[in-house]
mmCIF file of C-alpha atoms in Angstrom:
data_model
loop_
_atom_site.group_PDB
_atom_site.id
_atom_site.type_symbol
_atom_site.label_atom_id
_atom_site.label_comp_id
_atom_site.label_asym_id
_atom_site.label_seq_id
_atom_site.Cartn_x
_atom_site.Cartn_y
_atom_site.Cartn_z
ATOM 1 C CA UNK I 1 0.000 0.000 0.000
ATOM 2 C CA UNK I 2 2.776 2.420 0.911
ATOM 3 C CA UNK I 3 4.736 1.422 -2.189
ATOM 4 C CA UNK I 4 1.737 2.230 -4.393
ATOM 5 C CA UNK I 5 1.314 5.613 -2.710
ATOM 6 C CA UNK I 6 5.022 6.413 -3.117
ATOM 7 C CA UNK I 7 4.817 5.393 -6.765
ATOM 8 C CA UNK I 8 1.872 7.676 -7.400
ATOM 9 C CA UNK I 9 3.548 10.597 -5.618
ATOM 10 C CA UNK I 10 6.769 10.143 -7.594
ATOM 11 C CA UNK I 11 4.796 9.881 -10.822
ATOM 12 C CA UNK I 12 2.869 13.070 -10.028
ATOM 13 C CA UNK I 13 6.038 14.974 -9.109
ATOM 14 C CA UNK I 14 7.795 13.791 -12.261
ATOM 15 C CA UNK I 15 4.873 14.764 -14.479
ATOM 16 C CA UNK I 16 4.635 18.153 -12.799
ATOM 17 C CA UNK I 17 8.351 18.851 -13.193
ATOM 18 C CA UNK I 18 8.395 17.876 -16.847
ATOM 19 C CA UNK I 19 5.144 19.744 -17.447
ATOM 20 C CA UNK I 20 6.514 22.973 -15.981
ATOM 21 C CA UNK I 21 9.809 22.634 -17.884
ATOM 22 C CA UNK I 22 7.937 21.893 -21.116
ATOM 23 C CA UNK I 23 5.652 24.860 -20.582
ATOM 24 C CA UNK I 24 8.577 27.222 -20.080
ATOM 25 C CA UNK I 25 10.351 25.909 -23.184
ATOM 26 C CA UNK I 26 7.183 26.177 -25.259
ATOM 27 C CA UNK I 27 6.575 29.725 -24.039
ATOM 28 C CA UNK I 28 10.102 30.830 -24.969
ATOM 29 C CA UNK I 29 9.874 29.068 -28.338
ATOM 30 C CA UNK I 30 6.513 30.641 -29.160
ATOM 31 C CA UNK I 31 7.861 34.053 -28.145
ATOM 32 C CA UNK I 32 10.796 33.767 -30.550
ATOM 33 C CA UNK I 33 8.563 32.434 -33.321
ATOM 34 C CA UNK I 34 6.138 35.308 -32.786
ATOM 35 C CA UNK I 35 8.923 37.882 -32.971
ATOM 36 C CA UNK I 36 10.368 36.244 -36.095
ATOM 37 C CA UNK I 37 6.910 36.128 -37.688
ATOM 38 C CA UNK I 38 6.297 39.764 -36.803
ATOM 39 C CA UNK I 39 9.622 40.788 -38.387
ATOM 40 C CA UNK I 40 8.980 38.712 -41.516
ATOM 41 C CA UNK I 41 5.428 40.005 -42.015
ATOM 42 C CA UNK I 42 6.188 43.622 -41.143
ATOM 43 C CA UNK I 43 7.197 44.217 -44.761
ATOM 44 C CA UNK I 44 3.700 43.257 -45.945
ATOM 45 C CA UNK I 45 1.329 44.434 -43.188
ATOM 46 C CA UNK I 46 0.934 47.434 -40.947
ATOM 47 C CA UNK I 47 1.489 47.026 -37.188
ATOM 48 C CA UNK I 48 -2.247 47.110 -36.380
ATOM 49 C CA UNK I 49 -2.968 44.311 -38.855
ATOM 50 C CA UNK I 50 -0.064 42.240 -37.499
ATOM 51 C CA UNK I 51 -1.297 42.680 -33.933
ATOM 52 C CA UNK I 52 -4.745 41.441 -34.956
ATOM 53 C CA UNK I 53 -3.305 38.464 -36.831
ATOM 54 C CA UNK I 54 -0.999 37.396 -34.004
ATOM 55 C CA UNK I 55 -3.640 38.045 -31.362
ATOM 56 C CA UNK I 56 -6.119 35.866 -33.224
ATOM 57 C CA UNK I 57 -3.573 33.079 -33.665
ATOM 58 C CA UNK I 58 -2.630 33.045 -29.980
ATOM 59 C CA UNK I 59 -6.240 33.207 -28.791
ATOM 60 C CA UNK I 60 -7.081 30.306 -31.105
ATOM 61 C CA UNK I 61 -4.140 28.242 -29.824
ATOM 62 C CA UNK I 62 -5.109 29.084 -26.240
ATOM 63 C CA UNK I 63 -8.672 27.923 -26.809
ATOM 64 C CA UNK I 64 -7.431 24.669 -28.358
ATOM 65 C CA UNK I 65 -5.138 24.047 -25.367
ATOM 66 C CA UNK I 66 -7.979 24.853 -22.963
ATOM 67 C CA UNK I 67 -10.234 22.397 -24.768
ATOM 68 C CA UNK I 68 -7.567 19.714 -24.468
ATOM 69 C CA UNK I 69 -7.574 20.051 -20.668
ATOM 70 C CA UNK I 70 -11.289 19.216 -20.596
ATOM 71 C CA UNK I 71 -10.792 15.671 -21.904
ATOM 72 C CA UNK I 72 -11.276 12.749 -19.533
ATOM 73 C CA UNK I 73 -8.178 11.177 -18.065
ATOM 74 C CA UNK I 74 -7.164 7.636 -18.791
ATOM 75 C CA UNK I 75 -6.970 5.310 -15.806
ATOM 76 C CA UNK I 76 -3.412 4.743 -14.649
ATOM 77 C CA UNK I 77 -2.772 1.085 -13.980
ATOM 78 C CA UNK I 78 -0.079 0.152 -11.535
ATOM 79 C CA UNK I 79 2.507 -2.532 -12.050
ATOM 80 C CA UNK I 80 1.397 -5.854 -10.531
ATOM 81 C CA UNK I 81 4.344 -5.927 -8.116
ATOM 82 C CA UNK I 82 3.374 -2.541 -6.686
ATOM 83 C CA UNK I 83 -0.237 -3.591 -6.060
ATOM 84 C CA UNK I 84 0.677 -7.033 -4.789
ATOM 85 C CA UNK I 85 0.801 -7.702 -1.056
ATOM 86 C CA UNK I 86 4.296 -7.608 0.394
ATOM 87 C CA UNK I 87 4.320 -11.327 1.197
ATOM 88 C CA UNK I 88 3.819 -12.376 -2.458
ATOM 89 C CA UNK I 89 6.602 -10.269 -3.958
ATOM 90 C CA UNK I 90 9.655 -12.408 -4.745
ATOM 91 C CA UNK I 91 12.779 -10.233 -4.520
ATOM 92 C CA UNK I 92 15.052 -13.236 -5.073
ATOM 93 C CA UNK I 93 14.039 -13.379 -8.750
ATOM 94 C CA UNK I 94 15.249 -9.826 -9.293
ATOM 95 C CA UNK I 95 18.499 -10.453 -7.449
ATOM 96 C CA UNK I 96 19.130 -13.575 -9.522
ATOM 97 C CA UNK I 97 18.535 -11.659 -12.756
ATOM 98 C CA UNK I 98 20.974 -8.931 -11.740
ATOM 99 C CA UNK I 99 23.557 -11.539 -10.739
ATOM 100 C CA UNK I 100 23.240 -13.284 -14.104
ATOM 101 C CA UNK I 101 23.527 -9.997 -15.949
ATOM 102 C CA UNK I 102 26.603 -9.031 -13.941
ATOM 103 C CA UNK I 103 28.238 -12.383 -14.648
ATOM 104 C CA UNK I 104 27.583 -12.033 -18.377
ATOM 105 C CA UNK I 105 29.013 -8.505 -18.341
ATOM 106 C CA UNK I 106 32.212 -9.624 -16.605
ATOM 107 C CA UNK I 107 32.604 -12.566 -19.007
ATOM 108 C CA UNK I 108 32.276 -10.179 -21.958
ATOM 109 C CA UNK I 109 34.884 -7.810 -20.554
ATOM 110 C CA UNK I 110 37.262 -10.719 -19.911
ATOM 111 C CA UNK I 111 36.786 -12.072 -23.438
ATOM 112 C CA UNK I 112 37.475 -8.643 -24.914
ATOM 113 C CA UNK I 113 40.653 -8.241 -22.871
ATOM 114 C CA UNK I 114 41.828 -11.714 -23.872
ATOM 115 C CA UNK I 115 41.144 -10.988 -27.545
ATOM 116 C CA UNK I 116 43.097 -7.748 -27.334
ATOM 117 C CA UNK I 117 46.140 -9.538 -25.842
ATOM 118 C CA UNK I 118 46.219 -12.203 -28.572
ATOM 119 C CA UNK I 119 46.150 -9.792 -31.529
ATOM 120 C CA UNK I 120 49.534 -8.800 -32.854
ATOM 121 C CA UNK I 121 50.144 -5.122 -33.518
ATOM 122 C CA UNK I 122 50.350 -4.322 -37.198
ATOM 123 C CA UNK I 123 53.709 -3.462 -38.670
ATOM 124 C CA UNK I 124 54.371 0.221 -39.329
ATOM 125 C CA UNK I 125 54.212 1.330 -42.955
ATOM 126 C CA UNK I 126 57.473 1.420 -44.930
ATOM 127 C CA UNK I 127 59.479 4.562 -44.297
ATOM 128 C CA UNK I 128 57.783 5.297 -40.956
ATOM 129 C CA UNK I 129 60.039 7.134 -38.529
ATOM 130 C CA UNK I 130 58.567 7.414 -35.012
ATOM 131 C CA UNK I 131 60.985 10.262 -34.167
ATOM 132 C CA UNK I 132 59.677 12.423 -37.037
ATOM 133 C CA UNK I 133 56.778 14.658 -36.118
ATOM 134 C CA UNK I 134 55.463 16.512 -39.169
ATOM 135 C CA UNK I 135 54.551 20.144 -38.957
ATOM 136 C CA UNK I 136 50.763 20.720 -39.310
ATOM 137 C CA UNK I 137 51.355 22.571 -42.586
ATOM 138 C CA UNK I 138 53.127 19.503 -44.015
ATOM 139 C CA UNK I 139 49.985 17.416 -43.584
ATOM 140 C CA UNK I 140 48.103 19.294 -46.317
ATOM 141 C CA UNK I 141 48.922 18.183 -49.815
ATOM 142 C CA UNK I 142 49.116 20.949 -52.380
#
């Protein structure tokens, strides 16, 4: 029961944080788009006409957004493990999965290190002098 409540609180906080951040970003983006649109259309319309056009566009978008808030919410279903009683949750299965994943990861790292040790370094190209460091201007071919 407490786990389900914590889950819902975390979900609500996360949605609120991302909602506020998204709203701020959208506001700034719309402001820049409005200014750019005003500058682009100022060659064709007078300021009073532009104000009416932009005002109508923003009122229309505001009404659409307001209408979207009036829709019914979908039911949020919880994960079965969150709703399950504490006695039926099997944490050992999760621990075993993590242990298996960790073992596979370590085996992969070991195989990669072993493969790196067995490969022979390639021979340098003919005429290669490790003491010679070319000037950056010599690297460009004219």
